[in-house]
XYZ file of C-alpha atoms in Angstrom:
519
model
C -142.153 -57.127 81.536
C -143.406 -54.153 79.545
C -144.549 -54.916 76.032
C -143.120 -51.782 74.431
C -139.344 -52.028 72.898
C -136.719 -51.090 75.327
C -133.865 -51.108 72.758
C -133.259 -50.048 69.046
C -129.860 -51.168 67.467
C -128.418 -47.805 68.332
C -129.328 -47.999 71.842
C -128.210 -51.728 72.053
C -124.657 -50.584 70.565
C -124.620 -48.047 73.392
C -125.326 -50.831 76.012
C -122.602 -52.905 74.461
C -120.154 -50.075 75.005
C -121.202 -49.548 78.747
C -120.811 -53.248 79.344
C -117.408 -53.165 77.721
C -116.248 -50.375 79.905
C -117.324 -51.551 83.378
C -117.258 -55.603 83.223
C -113.993 -57.790 82.943
C -114.222 -60.911 81.064
C -114.255 -63.291 84.219
C -117.409 -61.413 85.432
C -119.174 -61.629 82.087
C -118.136 -65.446 81.820
C -119.811 -65.789 85.358
C -122.711 -64.033 84.551
C -123.426 -65.893 81.213
C -123.313 -69.115 83.373
C -125.993 -67.845 85.510
C -127.886 -66.558 82.594
C -127.689 -70.136 80.927
C -128.809 -71.668 84.230
C -132.003 -69.558 84.098
C -131.239 -67.852 87.353
C -132.738 -64.656 86.527
C -136.102 -64.383 87.582
C -139.209 -62.013 88.032
C -137.735 -59.478 85.372
C -139.897 -56.386 84.948
C -139.118 -53.132 82.880
C -140.880 -49.850 83.655
C -141.695 -46.960 81.495
C -138.480 -45.021 82.676
C -136.467 -47.762 81.192
C -135.547 -49.423 84.715
C -135.231 -53.111 84.825
C -135.951 -54.889 88.056
C -135.050 -58.535 88.707
C -133.987 -61.256 91.212
C -131.167 -63.640 90.572
C -131.115 -66.726 92.562
C -128.306 -68.697 93.743
C -126.783 -69.677 97.200
C -128.688 -66.363 98.114
C -131.108 -64.147 96.307
C -130.005 -60.710 95.385
C -132.157 -58.020 93.699
C -130.671 -56.190 90.563
C -131.744 -52.658 89.311
C -130.785 -51.983 85.868
C -131.107 -48.541 84.790
C -130.850 -48.234 80.823
C -130.829 -44.458 80.612
C -128.149 -43.826 83.588
C -125.955 -47.373 83.408
C -123.602 -46.399 85.852
C -126.363 -45.910 88.560
C -127.104 -49.772 88.118
C -126.702 -51.874 91.392
C -127.200 -55.144 92.963
C -127.885 -56.002 96.450
C -124.728 -58.462 96.519
C -121.500 -57.514 98.315
C -119.984 -56.405 95.088
C -122.965 -53.705 94.508
C -122.034 -52.999 90.781
C -120.339 -54.601 87.842
C -121.082 -57.980 89.209
C -122.067 -61.274 87.653
C -125.577 -60.841 88.842
C -126.059 -57.603 87.059
C -124.167 -59.155 84.044
C -126.868 -61.947 84.060
C -129.780 -59.707 84.247
C -128.527 -57.609 81.184
C -128.123 -61.183 79.263
C -131.440 -62.092 80.177
C -133.098 -58.745 78.930
C -131.219 -58.909 75.679
C -132.563 -62.519 75.240
C -136.263 -61.310 75.860
C -135.601 -58.359 73.375
C -134.208 -60.545 70.511
C -130.528 -59.607 70.741
C -127.919 -62.275 71.235
C -126.757 -62.691 74.866
C -123.265 -64.062 73.420
C -122.690 -60.363 72.093
C -122.540 -59.102 75.749
C -120.189 -61.907 76.733
C -117.989 -60.707 73.950
C -118.944 -57.202 73.830
C -115.491 -55.650 73.137
C -115.092 -58.103 70.153
C -118.355 -57.394 68.887
C -117.776 -53.449 68.852
C -114.359 -53.887 67.040
C -116.363 -56.138 64.453
C -119.130 -53.810 63.937
C -116.840 -50.947 63.833
C -114.638 -52.660 61.195
C -117.659 -53.884 59.008
C -118.986 -50.170 58.891
C -115.680 -49.144 57.562
C -115.353 -52.079 55.155
C -119.229 -51.396 53.985
C -118.084 -47.923 53.391
C -115.009 -48.782 51.469
C -117.097 -51.542 49.191
C -118.730 -48.660 47.593
C -115.400 -47.565 46.458
C -114.655 -50.872 44.740
C -115.011 -49.723 41.006
C -112.415 -47.001 41.675
C -109.886 -49.591 42.901
C -107.567 -51.893 41.177
C -107.740 -55.723 41.609
C -104.793 -55.675 44.178
C -106.920 -53.254 46.292
C -109.838 -55.608 45.834
C -108.020 -58.615 47.593
C -106.786 -56.409 50.217
C -110.497 -55.463 50.897
C -111.504 -59.019 50.766
C -109.213 -59.969 53.291
C -110.356 -57.194 55.373
C -113.816 -58.225 55.053
C -113.377 -61.821 56.133
C -110.415 -61.436 58.720
C -113.154 -62.746 61.282
C -113.332 -66.117 59.406
C -111.120 -68.676 61.080
C -109.729 -71.534 59.132
C -111.226 -74.998 59.652
C -109.411 -78.063 59.369
C -112.093 -79.228 56.751
C -111.145 -77.102 53.872
C -114.397 -77.693 52.193
C -116.065 -76.075 55.345
C -113.555 -73.283 55.182
C -114.251 -72.538 51.438
C -117.895 -72.842 51.865
C -117.948 -70.036 54.753
C -115.777 -67.942 52.880
C -118.162 -67.822 49.971
C -120.923 -67.223 52.113
C -119.361 -64.190 53.604
C -118.443 -62.848 50.093
C -121.722 -63.386 48.470
C -123.032 -60.699 51.038
C -121.261 -58.103 49.087
C -123.607 -58.765 46.243
C -126.329 -57.327 48.481
C -124.747 -54.109 48.842
C -125.165 -51.287 46.451
C -121.885 -51.487 44.635
C -121.895 -49.277 41.333
C -120.146 -51.818 39.287
C -120.688 -52.277 35.315
C -121.766 -55.822 34.348
C -118.296 -56.617 33.030
C -116.732 -55.466 36.325
C -119.129 -57.755 38.331
C -117.552 -60.832 36.372
C -114.012 -59.812 37.117
C -114.813 -59.069 40.820
C -116.314 -62.492 40.941
C -113.423 -63.927 39.565
C -111.152 -62.225 41.903
C -113.259 -63.433 44.993
C -112.543 -66.946 43.705
C -108.905 -66.262 43.161
C -108.910 -64.936 46.837
C -110.528 -68.125 48.389
C -107.812 -70.045 46.426
C -105.084 -68.020 48.080
C -106.645 -68.539 51.582
C -106.976 -72.289 51.076
C -103.260 -72.276 49.956
C -101.968 -70.439 52.783
C -103.586 -72.896 55.124
C -101.761 -75.607 53.118
C -98.394 -74.025 53.939
C -99.351 -73.092 57.511
C -100.614 -76.399 58.645
C -100.915 -80.188 57.862
C -103.778 -80.986 55.525
C -104.743 -84.415 54.811
C -105.625 -85.795 51.159
C -109.315 -85.594 52.225
C -109.353 -82.116 52.839
C -106.911 -80.899 50.202
C -109.267 -82.286 47.745
C -111.244 -79.042 48.161
C -108.416 -77.193 46.503
C -108.453 -79.392 43.387
C -112.391 -79.241 43.420
C -112.385 -75.347 43.487
C -109.565 -75.114 40.494
C -111.997 -77.507 38.348
C -115.117 -75.181 39.234
C -112.950 -72.017 38.280
C -112.016 -73.604 34.820
C -115.626 -74.191 34.217
C -116.869 -70.912 35.268
C -114.138 -69.232 33.072
C -115.669 -71.314 30.133
C -119.286 -70.338 31.216
C -118.395 -66.576 31.248
C -116.511 -66.419 27.969
C -119.709 -66.033 26.000
C -120.979 -63.120 27.870
C -118.246 -60.310 26.897
C -115.160 -59.578 24.960
C -112.914 -59.379 28.023
C -109.948 -57.726 26.134
C -112.227 -54.558 25.887
C -111.869 -54.134 29.679
C -108.229 -53.675 29.093
C -107.075 -52.459 32.431
C -108.902 -55.042 34.402
C -107.458 -57.869 32.135
C -104.061 -56.509 32.378
C -104.217 -56.548 36.384
C -105.798 -60.009 36.280
C -102.758 -61.372 34.272
C -100.428 -59.619 36.546
C -102.011 -61.111 39.658
C -102.023 -64.732 38.238
C -98.394 -64.274 36.980
C -97.495 -63.742 40.688
C -99.433 -66.813 41.713
C -97.278 -68.678 38.946
C -94.072 -67.135 40.608
C -94.932 -68.289 43.844
C -96.237 -71.892 43.196
C -93.988 -74.505 44.268
C -93.543 -78.044 43.034
C -94.762 -79.505 39.958
C -98.622 -79.560 40.378
C -99.053 -76.633 37.703
C -102.716 -75.760 39.154
C -102.312 -72.024 38.765
C -100.538 -72.693 35.310
C -103.931 -74.648 34.282
C -105.794 -71.614 35.477
C -103.670 -69.282 33.462
C -103.959 -71.236 30.385
C -107.724 -71.484 30.734
C -107.944 -67.624 31.055
C -105.954 -67.278 27.972
C -108.030 -70.196 26.062
C -111.491 -68.679 26.855
C -111.172 -65.031 27.290
C -108.382 -63.711 25.133
C -107.241 -66.015 22.528
C -110.736 -66.038 20.822
C -110.409 -62.192 19.888
C -108.674 -60.604 16.883
C -106.286 -58.669 18.776
C -104.931 -61.784 20.633
C -101.577 -61.714 19.177
C -101.094 -58.300 20.369
C -101.913 -59.382 24.063
C -99.622 -62.307 23.606
C -96.682 -60.465 22.659
C -97.041 -58.243 25.543
C -97.556 -60.936 27.853
C -94.284 -62.591 26.564
C -92.239 -59.685 27.436
C -93.707 -59.673 30.837
C -92.851 -63.280 31.207
C -89.319 -63.200 29.912
C -88.466 -60.453 32.541
C -89.948 -62.484 35.336
C -88.251 -65.905 34.053
C -84.779 -64.247 34.340
C -85.743 -63.478 37.857
C -87.451 -66.531 38.913
C -86.969 -70.464 38.494
C -90.630 -71.195 38.752
C -91.425 -74.312 36.697
C -95.269 -72.887 36.290
C -93.775 -69.858 34.912
C -91.623 -71.433 32.422
C -94.611 -73.512 31.401
C -96.827 -70.663 31.020
C -94.261 -68.992 28.606
C -94.062 -72.008 26.547
C -97.878 -71.979 26.081
C -97.747 -68.463 24.926
C -94.835 -69.276 22.382
C -97.122 -72.028 21.080
C -100.143 -69.756 20.642
C -97.599 -67.704 18.226
C -96.607 -71.081 16.465
C -93.297 -70.774 17.865
C -92.993 -74.686 18.498
C -89.177 -74.848 19.064
C -89.119 -71.896 21.395
C -92.152 -73.488 23.419
C -90.425 -76.812 23.862
C -87.070 -75.255 24.659
C -89.037 -73.138 27.459
C -90.429 -76.480 28.856
C -86.817 -78.057 28.926
C -85.323 -75.252 30.731
C -84.265 -76.273 34.380
C -85.510 -79.648 35.552
C -89.349 -79.011 35.035
C -89.449 -82.171 32.387
C -87.935 -84.370 34.877
C -91.016 -84.464 37.124
C -93.622 -83.078 34.647
C -97.106 -84.219 35.349
C -99.410 -85.406 32.300
C -101.808 -82.303 32.918
C -98.885 -79.926 31.942
C -99.187 -81.026 28.475
C -102.794 -81.116 27.808
C -103.057 -77.368 27.250
C -100.531 -77.617 24.513
C -102.298 -80.497 22.790
C -105.514 -78.795 23.044
C -104.304 -75.623 21.285
C -102.534 -77.234 18.536
C -105.740 -79.451 17.917
C -107.947 -76.323 17.885
C -105.360 -74.761 15.348
C -105.851 -77.705 13.169
C -102.077 -77.989 12.901
C -102.159 -81.941 12.533
C -98.427 -82.079 11.633
C -97.238 -80.018 14.835
C -99.884 -82.074 16.746
C -98.471 -85.565 15.809
C -94.786 -83.863 16.578
C -95.963 -82.754 20.258
C -97.900 -86.357 20.598
C -94.664 -88.124 19.934
C -92.342 -85.793 22.061
C -94.820 -85.938 25.175
C -95.492 -89.779 24.845
C -92.869 -90.728 27.651
C -94.757 -88.505 29.994
C -97.915 -90.334 29.681
C -96.629 -93.570 30.304
C -98.327 -95.423 33.499
C -101.696 -96.167 34.734
C -104.662 -95.094 32.919
C -106.532 -91.977 33.958
C -108.507 -89.420 32.288
C -105.265 -87.288 31.209
C -104.016 -90.323 29.487
C -107.480 -90.773 27.689
C -107.515 -87.333 26.800
C -104.045 -87.787 25.096
C -105.288 -90.875 23.178
C -108.118 -88.820 21.931
C -105.661 -86.373 20.515
C -103.887 -89.202 18.669
C -107.132 -90.521 17.243
C -107.915 -87.047 15.924
C -104.488 -86.820 14.437
C -104.708 -90.087 12.597
C -108.075 -89.429 11.092
C -106.424 -86.196 9.389
C -103.050 -87.768 8.695
C -103.523 -91.640 8.327
C -99.739 -92.279 8.137
C -99.483 -91.347 11.562
C -101.064 -94.501 12.760
C -97.772 -96.456 12.780
C -96.551 -93.954 15.218
C -99.554 -94.398 17.322
C -99.142 -98.107 17.599
C -95.296 -97.632 18.332
C -96.392 -95.278 21.312
C -99.111 -97.875 22.339
C -96.450 -100.600 22.371
C -94.138 -98.549 24.497
C -97.013 -97.858 27.103
C -97.494 -101.475 27.826
C -98.730 -103.267 30.060
C -100.752 -100.024 30.811
C -101.807 -99.560 27.318
C -103.408 -102.925 26.802
C -106.911 -101.861 27.162
C -106.495 -99.077 25.163
C -104.953 -101.311 22.411
C -107.853 -103.378 22.582
C -110.456 -100.388 22.470
C -108.685 -98.954 19.457
C -108.785 -102.368 17.599
C -112.624 -102.514 18.251
C -113.217 -98.911 17.088
C -111.171 -99.577 14.056
C -113.169 -102.749 13.431
C -110.010 -104.908 13.186
C -111.891 -107.883 14.473
C -109.003 -110.596 13.821
C -106.501 -109.101 16.185
C -109.105 -108.186 18.547
C -110.457 -111.642 19.055
C -106.891 -112.937 19.312
C -106.398 -110.461 22.023
C -109.579 -111.786 23.934
C -108.361 -115.307 23.638
C -104.772 -114.388 24.915
C -106.324 -112.383 27.854
C -108.507 -115.513 28.675
C -111.839 -113.615 27.928
C -114.398 -115.753 26.775
C -117.549 -114.764 24.853
C -119.529 -114.210 28.393
C -116.955 -111.526 29.236
C -118.671 -109.322 26.733
C -122.343 -108.132 26.368
C -123.890 -109.844 23.440
C -124.176 -106.337 21.537
C -120.236 -106.287 21.491
C -119.924 -109.432 19.413
C -123.051 -108.402 17.297
C -120.938 -106.383 14.617
C -118.580 -109.140 14.256
C -121.193 -111.671 13.856
C -122.623 -109.488 11.287
C -119.466 -108.507 9.461
C -116.892 -111.408 9.946
C -119.020 -114.306 11.532
C -116.214 -116.899 10.476
C -113.645 -115.102 12.852
C -115.968 -115.928 15.898
C -115.663 -119.729 15.289
C -112.416 -120.360 17.055
C -113.372 -117.925 19.793
C -116.618 -119.866 20.521
C -115.163 -123.419 19.910
C -112.520 -122.727 22.591
C -114.760 -121.446 25.235
C -117.298 -124.273 24.828
C -114.379 -126.791 25.115
C -113.179 -125.018 28.262
C -116.500 -125.032 30.033
C -117.205 -128.626 29.269
C -113.867 -129.371 30.836
C -114.875 -128.201 34.111
C -117.133 -131.013 34.296
C -120.290 -129.713 36.409
C -123.833 -128.872 35.605
C -123.708 -125.070 35.881
C -120.683 -124.875 33.397
C -122.512 -127.329 30.925
C -125.444 -124.919 30.725
C -122.878 -122.345 30.081
C -121.455 -124.557 27.278
C -125.010 -125.167 25.792
C -125.619 -121.344 25.831
C -122.380 -121.001 23.741
C -123.345 -124.016 21.569
C -126.535 -121.951 20.597
C -124.775 -118.940 19.871
C -122.281 -120.958 17.490
C -125.169 -122.405 15.936
C -126.506 -119.007 15.132
C -122.965 -118.075 13.559
C -123.019 -121.368 11.138
C -126.303 -120.258 10.134
C -125.249 -116.763 9.451
C -122.423 -118.316 7.411
C -125.022 -120.672 5.557
C -123.008 -123.750 6.882
C -125.617 -125.869 8.646
C -124.061 -128.963 7.093
C -120.971 -128.179 8.824
C -122.581 -127.351 12.118
C -124.357 -130.736 12.026
C -120.918 -132.507 11.427
C -119.555 -130.594 14.288
C -122.343 -131.229 16.663
C -122.395 -134.837 15.742
C -118.639 -135.499 16.445
C -119.341 -133.250 19.847
C -122.007 -135.711 21.057
C -119.846 -138.540 20.169
C -116.928 -137.258 21.953
C -118.780 -136.392 25.401
C -121.261 -139.406 25.039
C -120.428 -140.375 28.776
C -121.052 -137.006 30.251
C -124.791 -137.564 31.046
C -125.429 -134.067 32.557
C -124.150 -132.554 29.439
C -126.199 -134.677 27.080
C -129.391 -133.870 29.266
C -128.488 -129.881 28.814
C -128.056 -130.256 25.308
C -131.449 -131.924 24.958
C -133.003 -129.144 27.132
C -131.510 -126.757 24.991
C -133.399 -128.378 21.987
C -129.983 -128.217 19.943
C -130.677 -131.913 18.619
C -133.618 -130.858 16.588
């Protein structure tokens, strides 16, 4: 084969056009099998761009491919032209010149895609003059060839990879427009994944990708908030709010994922700026018109969030009570409300909302419940009288709040009820790291006496060598407590009686001697 290049990209596309016109799919598929089986041999290319080759099979045939006059190409087989032997030679030539043979097999599709990409790339340069709704149309066109995968994580990554290529093009965006465009790329991927959820059966494993992406966008919104005053790009912000409002209308069920995204956008991009109240008033007008036409729970929740931003607490709660949304409300629905009130340092309102929302946090402990308890602790610091309400709430949450009660008692250094709770739950001193009990040993060592005594008697009652060793370890720690209390005489009396009561337990006596407690 000649060493000079036989095809450039333009000539390659012309060859694909000739193949698409003269070959049918069956012939191309058979030719591809011949190519893969390496049946093309003795391929040469002359300076006048004529390819000669032999194709082996049940019989050997000679093929002449004329790159200048394609229609004059022929084969010595009975078909003579447009045959599988000629198709195999074209694929072999493509492969040797660094072009994908698969594009010959799918010539018609590849030409359409190339034309579409060329048209799309031309449109991409017009992005700065488009509104965000046109952006989404264009993104859909740009990724039309990406087929949904069963694994949503894979599908999401492929879409991201395709959209990253737009960055390589010379799109004349301003810096702030690039940020808005990146946001809408992420919102576009979200929509595509949600469409897949509606169309097919998605397992819990694959649908987790959707939740992960929502979390990533939340973090991204917060990160970008330090870069610009997004309210200065008024038109883009209005369009973005309009787009997300429509997602709220379409959001079904009680997951409130788009609602969470909507509140994050307000929290990070709008509320921090001086003219935020004007934006809120304008947005409430849009919301009230939409809620008259839609019964979307997410929309009602979003409107309640806006009311709260205007300190219209009663209106906010009334909006939440509208319809049946509170009957099935998840814990995550209320966290943006509590976060906003906390940030406003309105402690009285925060306590009121914590009490109102308490029943919705009943259940297994999770990060939402931990966040809820964090707001309670913050409120109690500023309004100490609210602590009695906190304990009432925790009582109402039992048994799921047992660990939280235990943690709170420890944080507040209420050592006596904390130790009583350990005994009640059957947690002996070995249940905790030594460092957990050290503050009690320092501040109220006398409270540890019944805790250690009970545990020691328990291990002795098990009557085996291993538990005797544990009992001796606890005796050493008990000795330390008596020393801390400066009551060594009391310790000596206890140990004497202890040795007498268990004098028949030789193994225990041996372990006590090994532990050097008698000294």
